[in-house]
mmCIF file of C-alpha atoms in Angstrom:
data_model
loop_
_atom_site.group_PDB
_atom_site.id
_atom_site.type_symbol
_atom_site.label_atom_id
_atom_site.label_comp_id
_atom_site.label_asym_id
_atom_site.label_seq_id
_atom_site.Cartn_x
_atom_site.Cartn_y
_atom_site.Cartn_z
ATOM 1 C CA MET A 4 -50.035 -18.865 -61.386
ATOM 2 C CA THR A 5 -50.360 -18.217 -57.776
ATOM 3 C CA ALA A 6 -48.870 -15.612 -55.490
ATOM 4 C CA SER A 7 -47.396 -16.555 -52.152
ATOM 5 C CA SER A 8 -47.404 -14.754 -48.909
ATOM 6 C CA PRO A 9 -44.291 -13.011 -47.759
ATOM 7 C CA GLY A 10 -43.410 -16.047 -45.658
ATOM 8 C CA GLY A 11 -43.748 -18.503 -48.543
ATOM 9 C CA ASP A 12 -46.495 -20.475 -46.781
ATOM 10 C CA PRO A 13 -48.595 -22.174 -49.460
ATOM 11 C CA ARG A 14 -51.696 -21.973 -47.150
ATOM 12 C CA PHE A 15 -51.864 -18.273 -47.799
ATOM 13 C CA SER A 16 -51.410 -18.569 -51.511
ATOM 14 C CA VAL A 17 -54.116 -16.931 -53.683
ATOM 15 C CA ARG A 18 -54.782 -16.782 -57.334
ATOM 16 C CA PRO A 19 -53.820 -13.624 -59.087
ATOM 17 C CA GLY A 20 -56.807 -11.362 -59.716
ATOM 18 C CA SER A 21 -59.096 -13.187 -57.178
ATOM 19 C CA LEU A 22 -58.171 -11.010 -54.219
ATOM 20 C CA ASP A 23 -56.889 -7.516 -53.903
ATOM 21 C CA PRO A 24 -53.565 -7.817 -52.124
ATOM 22 C CA ASN A 25 -53.963 -4.283 -50.808
ATOM 23 C CA ALA A 26 -57.326 -4.935 -49.152
ATOM 24 C CA ASP A 27 -57.722 -5.378 -45.424
ATOM 25 C CA PHE A 28 -57.600 -9.078 -44.862
ATOM 26 C CA TYR A 29 -59.675 -8.862 -41.695
ATOM 27 C CA ALA A 30 -62.491 -6.757 -43.069
ATOM 28 C CA THR A 31 -64.442 -9.985 -43.535
ATOM 29 C CA PRO A 32 -64.571 -12.321 -40.555
ATOM 30 C CA ARG A 33 -62.846 -15.589 -41.042
ATOM 31 C CA ARG A 34 -64.852 -18.753 -41.412
ATOM 32 C CA GLY A 35 -65.573 -20.314 -38.050
ATOM 33 C CA ALA A 36 -64.601 -17.230 -36.039
ATOM 34 C CA THR A 37 -66.958 -15.859 -33.398
ATOM 35 C CA PRO A 38 -67.537 -12.076 -33.454
ATOM 36 C CA GLY A 39 -66.318 -10.412 -30.298
ATOM 37 C CA PRO A 40 -68.188 -7.760 -28.346
ATOM 38 C CA ALA A 41 -68.387 -4.269 -29.744
ATOM 39 C CA GLY A 42 -65.492 -2.129 -28.663
ATOM 40 C CA ALA A 43 -63.273 -5.148 -27.994
ATOM 41 C CA GLY A 44 -61.290 -4.666 -31.162
ATOM 42 C CA GLY A 45 -63.423 -7.020 -33.285
ATOM 43 C CA PRO A 46 -65.267 -5.942 -36.427
ATOM 44 C CA ALA A 47 -68.719 -4.332 -35.996
ATOM 45 C CA SER A 48 -71.698 -6.005 -37.688
ATOM 46 C CA PRO A 49 -72.941 -4.039 -40.731
ATOM 47 C CA PHE A 50 -76.565 -4.792 -39.694
ATOM 48 C CA GLY A 51 -76.394 -3.585 -36.054
ATOM 49 C CA ALA A 52 -77.119 -5.675 -32.949
ATOM 50 C CA PRO A 53 -79.651 -8.498 -33.552
ATOM 51 C CA ALA A 54 -83.088 -7.785 -31.995
ATOM 52 C CA SER A 55 -84.475 -10.285 -29.490
ATOM 53 C CA PRO A 56 -87.597 -12.089 -30.873
ATOM 54 C CA PHE A 57 -89.215 -11.984 -27.406
ATOM 55 C CA GLY A 58 -88.827 -8.268 -26.667
ATOM 56 C CA ALA A 59 -87.074 -6.694 -23.709
ATOM 57 C CA PRO A 60 -87.196 -8.882 -20.580
ATOM 58 C CA ALA A 61 -89.658 -7.579 -17.915
ATOM 59 C CA SER A 62 -88.395 -6.805 -14.436
ATOM 60 C CA PRO A 63 -89.724 -9.363 -11.881
ATOM 61 C CA PHE A 64 -90.013 -6.591 -9.268
ATOM 62 C CA GLY A 65 -92.116 -4.116 -11.278
ATOM 63 C CA ALA A 66 -91.303 -0.486 -11.911
ATOM 64 C CA PRO A 67 -89.281 1.058 -9.095
ATOM 65 C CA ALA A 68 -91.361 3.392 -6.913
ATOM 66 C CA SER A 69 -90.332 7.024 -6.712
ATOM 67 C CA PRO A 70 -89.051 7.882 -3.220
ATOM 68 C CA PHE A 71 -90.528 11.372 -3.614
ATOM 69 C CA SER A 72 -94.317 11.961 -3.735
ATOM 70 C CA ALA A 73 -95.899 14.687 -5.824
ATOM 71 C CA PRO A 74 -95.396 18.054 -4.118
ATOM 72 C CA GLY A 75 -98.580 19.540 -2.636
ATOM 73 C CA SER A 76 -99.659 23.087 -3.390
ATOM 74 C CA PRO A 77 -98.722 25.441 -0.511
ATOM 75 C CA PHE A 78 -101.765 27.585 -1.306
ATOM 76 C CA GLY A 79 -104.489 24.900 -1.059
ATOM 77 C CA ALA A 80 -107.054 24.009 -3.694
ATOM 78 C CA PRO A 81 -107.503 26.500 -6.551
ATOM 79 C CA ALA A 82 -110.453 28.883 -6.170
ATOM 80 C CA VAL A 83 -113.535 28.465 -8.357
ATOM 81 C CA ARG A 84 -113.911 31.166 -10.992
ATOM 82 C CA GLY A 85 -116.682 33.594 -10.045
ATOM 83 C CA ALA A 86 -116.902 32.430 -6.405
ATOM 84 C CA ALA A 87 -116.802 34.898 -3.516
ATOM 85 C CA PRO A 88 -113.492 35.235 -1.673
ATOM 86 C CA GLY A 89 -113.180 32.634 1.036
ATOM 87 C CA ALA A 90 -115.950 30.464 -0.429
ATOM 88 C CA GLN A 91 -115.239 26.784 -0.679
ATOM 89 C CA ALA A 92 -115.420 24.924 -3.949
ATOM 90 C CA PRO A 93 -118.708 23.017 -4.442
ATOM 91 C CA ALA A 94 -118.499 19.369 -3.538
ATOM 92 C CA ALA A 95 -118.426 16.985 -6.460
ATOM 93 C CA PRO A 96 -121.538 14.780 -6.803
ATOM 94 C CA LEU A 97 -121.222 11.279 -5.468
ATOM 95 C CA PRO A 98 -120.478 8.645 -8.085
ATOM 96 C CA GLY A 99 -123.555 6.855 -9.343
ATOM 97 C CA ARG A 100 -125.992 9.631 -8.292
ATOM 98 C CA THR A 101 -127.568 12.111 -10.710
ATOM 99 C CA PRO A 102 -128.154 15.669 -9.380
ATOM 100 C CA LEU A 103 -131.842 16.541 -8.961
ATOM 101 C CA PRO A 104 -132.983 18.978 -11.687
ATOM 102 C CA THR A 105 -134.608 22.306 -10.858
ATOM 103 C CA TRP A 106 -138.083 21.236 -11.953
ATOM 104 C CA GLY A 107 -137.856 18.243 -9.633
ATOM 105 C CA LYS A 108 -137.057 20.494 -6.687
ATOM 106 C CA VAL A 109 -140.005 22.730 -7.630
ATOM 107 C CA LEU A 110 -142.368 19.754 -7.738
ATOM 108 C CA ILE A 111 -141.149 18.544 -4.353
ATOM 109 C CA GLY A 112 -141.709 22.019 -2.885
ATOM 110 C CA LEU A 113 -145.214 22.211 -4.344
ATOM 111 C CA GLY A 114 -146.032 18.765 -2.989
ATOM 112 C CA CYS A 115 -144.884 19.751 0.493
ATOM 113 C CA ALA A 116 -146.911 22.976 0.308
ATOM 114 C CA LEU A 117 -150.049 21.153 -0.841
ATOM 115 C CA GLY A 118 -149.585 18.597 1.915
ATOM 116 C CA ALA A 119 -149.294 21.346 4.526
ATOM 117 C CA VAL A 120 -152.383 23.130 3.170
ATOM 118 C CA SER A 121 -154.449 19.940 3.120
ATOM 119 C CA THR A 122 -153.358 19.103 6.668
ATOM 120 C CA ALA A 123 -154.291 22.597 7.829
ATOM 121 C CA GLY A 124 -157.671 22.229 6.106
ATOM 122 C CA VAL A 125 -158.396 18.961 7.900
ATOM 123 C CA VAL A 126 -157.424 20.444 11.257
ATOM 124 C CA ALA A 127 -159.553 23.527 10.605
ATOM 125 C CA SER A 128 -162.560 21.451 9.536
ATOM 126 C CA VAL A 129 -162.424 19.653 12.868
ATOM 127 C CA ALA A 130 -161.425 22.550 15.140
ATOM 128 C CA ILE A 131 -163.686 25.332 13.819
ATOM 129 C CA PRO A 132 -167.011 23.533 14.441
ATOM 130 C CA VAL A 133 -165.866 22.601 17.921
ATOM 131 C CA VAL A 134 -164.988 26.225 18.729
ATOM 132 C CA LEU A 135 -168.283 27.525 17.332
ATOM 133 C CA HIS A 136 -170.259 24.969 19.324
ATOM 134 C CA GLN A 137 -168.481 25.907 22.514
ATOM 135 C CA ARG A 138 -169.174 29.615 21.942
ATOM 136 C CA ALA A 139 -172.857 28.951 21.216
ATOM 137 C CA GLN A 140 -173.139 26.794 24.314
ATOM 138 C CA ALA A 141 -171.605 29.529 26.455
ATOM 139 C CA ALA A 142 -174.035 32.088 24.983
ATOM 140 C CA ASP A 143 -177.026 29.809 25.722
ATOM 141 C CA GLU A 144 -175.956 29.375 29.323
ATOM 142 C CA ARG A 145 -175.637 33.133 29.747
ATOM 143 C CA VAL A 146 -179.119 33.790 28.273
ATOM 144 C CA GLN A 147 -180.713 31.138 30.497
ATOM 145 C CA ALA A 148 -179.096 32.651 33.595
ATOM 146 C CA ASP A 149 -180.428 36.116 32.685
ATOM 147 C CA LEU A 150 -183.936 34.740 32.078
ATOM 148 C CA ARG A 151 -183.977 33.054 35.501
ATOM 149 C CA ALA A 152 -182.952 36.319 37.158
ATOM 150 C CA VAL A 153 -185.746 38.307 35.464
ATOM 151 C CA ALA A 154 -188.304 35.548 36.196
ATOM 152 C CA GLY A 155 -187.376 35.672 39.883
ATOM 153 C CA ALA A 156 -187.880 39.458 39.850
ATOM 154 C CA GLN A 157 -191.332 38.992 38.239
ATOM 155 C CA GLU A 158 -192.391 36.649 40.992
ATOM 156 C CA ALA A 159 -191.182 39.115 43.617
ATOM 157 C CA PHE A 160 -193.095 41.917 41.878
ATOM 158 C CA TRP A 161 -196.289 39.820 41.792
ATOM 159 C CA ASN A 162 -195.985 39.100 45.499
ATOM 160 C CA ALA A 163 -195.682 42.842 46.161
ATOM 161 C CA HIS A 164 -198.280 44.143 43.690
ATOM 162 C CA GLY A 165 -200.516 41.180 42.823
ATOM 163 C CA THR A 166 -199.636 41.390 39.167
ATOM 164 C CA TYR A 167 -196.624 40.877 36.872
ATOM 165 C CA ALA A 168 -194.783 43.906 35.519
ATOM 166 C CA PRO A 169 -194.950 44.470 31.756
ATOM 167 C CA ASP A 170 -191.963 46.900 31.999
ATOM 168 C CA PRO A 171 -188.621 45.254 32.826
ATOM 169 C CA GLY A 172 -187.374 48.533 34.314
ATOM 170 C CA ALA A 173 -189.981 48.258 37.102
ATOM 171 C CA LEU A 174 -188.481 45.004 38.323
ATOM 172 C CA GLY A 175 -185.466 46.663 39.892
ATOM 173 C CA VAL A 176 -182.840 44.275 38.468
ATOM 174 C CA ALA A 177 -179.604 45.132 36.746
ATOM 175 C CA GLU A 178 -179.672 45.161 32.989
ATOM 176 C CA PRO A 179 -178.716 41.685 31.831
ATOM 177 C CA ALA A 180 -175.924 41.064 29.376
ATOM 178 C CA SER A 181 -178.336 39.165 27.122
ATOM 179 C CA GLU A 182 -181.277 40.645 25.292
ATOM 180 C CA VAL A 183 -184.250 39.843 27.571
ATOM 181 C CA ALA A 184 -187.765 41.077 26.777
ATOM 182 C CA VAL A 185 -191.158 40.804 28.524
ATOM 183 C CA LEU A 186 -193.329 39.328 25.773
ATOM 184 C CA PHE A 187 -196.530 39.314 27.878
ATOM 185 C CA ALA A 188 -197.419 40.140 31.464
ATOM 186 C CA ASP A 189 -200.701 40.637 33.391
ATOM 187 C CA ALA A 190 -202.124 39.668 36.711
ATOM 188 C CA GLY A 191 -202.334 36.020 35.781
ATOM 189 C CA TRP A 192 -199.083 35.105 33.986
ATOM 190 C CA TYR A 193 -196.052 36.359 32.082
ATOM 191 C CA CYS A 194 -193.770 35.254 29.272
ATOM 192 C CA LEU A 195 -190.108 36.222 28.864
ATOM 193 C CA GLY A 196 -187.831 35.760 25.870
ATOM 194 C CA GLY A 197 -184.067 36.072 25.631
ATOM 195 C CA ARG A 198 -181.204 35.672 23.139
ATOM 196 C CA ASP A 199 -177.490 36.426 22.756
ATOM 197 C CA PRO A 200 -176.664 39.908 21.382
ATOM 198 C CA GLY A 201 -174.246 38.394 18.846
ATOM 199 C CA GLY A 202 -176.838 35.965 17.524
ATOM 200 C CA ARG A 203 -174.992 32.937 18.858
ATOM 201 C CA GLY A 204 -176.990 30.098 20.316
ATOM 202 C CA SER A 205 -180.785 29.811 20.417
ATOM 203 C CA VAL A 206 -183.732 31.907 21.518
ATOM 204 C CA TRP A 207 -184.943 30.868 24.972
ATOM 205 C CA TYR A 208 -188.299 31.341 26.706
ATOM 206 C CA VAL A 209 -189.462 31.366 30.344
ATOM 207 C CA SER A 210 -193.048 31.761 31.620
ATOM 208 C CA SER A 211 -195.009 31.692 34.850
ATOM 209 C CA VAL A 212 -196.149 28.210 33.889
ATOM 210 C CA SER A 213 -192.596 26.823 33.565
ATOM 211 C CA ALA A 214 -189.644 28.563 35.163
ATOM 212 C CA VAL A 215 -187.226 26.246 33.266
ATOM 213 C CA PRO A 216 -185.795 27.937 30.141
ATOM 214 C CA SER A 217 -186.867 26.228 26.928
ATOM 215 C CA THR A 218 -186.535 26.825 23.182
ATOM 216 C CA THR A 219 -190.298 26.256 22.843
ATOM 217 C CA PRO A 220 -192.235 29.547 22.617
ATOM 218 C CA CYS A 221 -194.765 30.345 25.311
ATOM 219 C CA ALA A 222 -198.230 28.856 24.639
#
């Protein structure tokens, strides 16, 4: 036995017990019907909106840029902890370069010091002998000049007295700056010797035989 709809249309006839007549007829979508959009009066899907198998579509223009840049600090860069007031923060090391360790700086300083000392040693080894030679040469020239002056006074004394003076004080000459001594003097000949008071240079000799100063002792 079948029940008919209130209008008597056999298309809406159902078997007794197969359908609750009090149930909402539209709770289940009808065959062939297309669900409408949510909120349009159609039934909502019990499983939610179907997820896209390809994910959310990407924007072809990229993420929109913010029209406002990050606000800058009105007080400048933060101070380094422990730094003196007004001191600038230490510069960050350049990328790809490792800071030189302390022992490396010490080795570089020692190398520079050793190089300076060795250079000074080379200069001194060349300059000191030159200076000493020049001082000795000046002392020799002074001794030779004093010997010539005393020899000239001996000749003048011989012309006046017919003999050479064994005492330098009798010659009447100023005391020379060098150490000059009468080594021998008589009526026939004399021998003079002279040297620098500081010991620089050589010992020089002059005689009545040769008035030219020489380092060879008198014969």
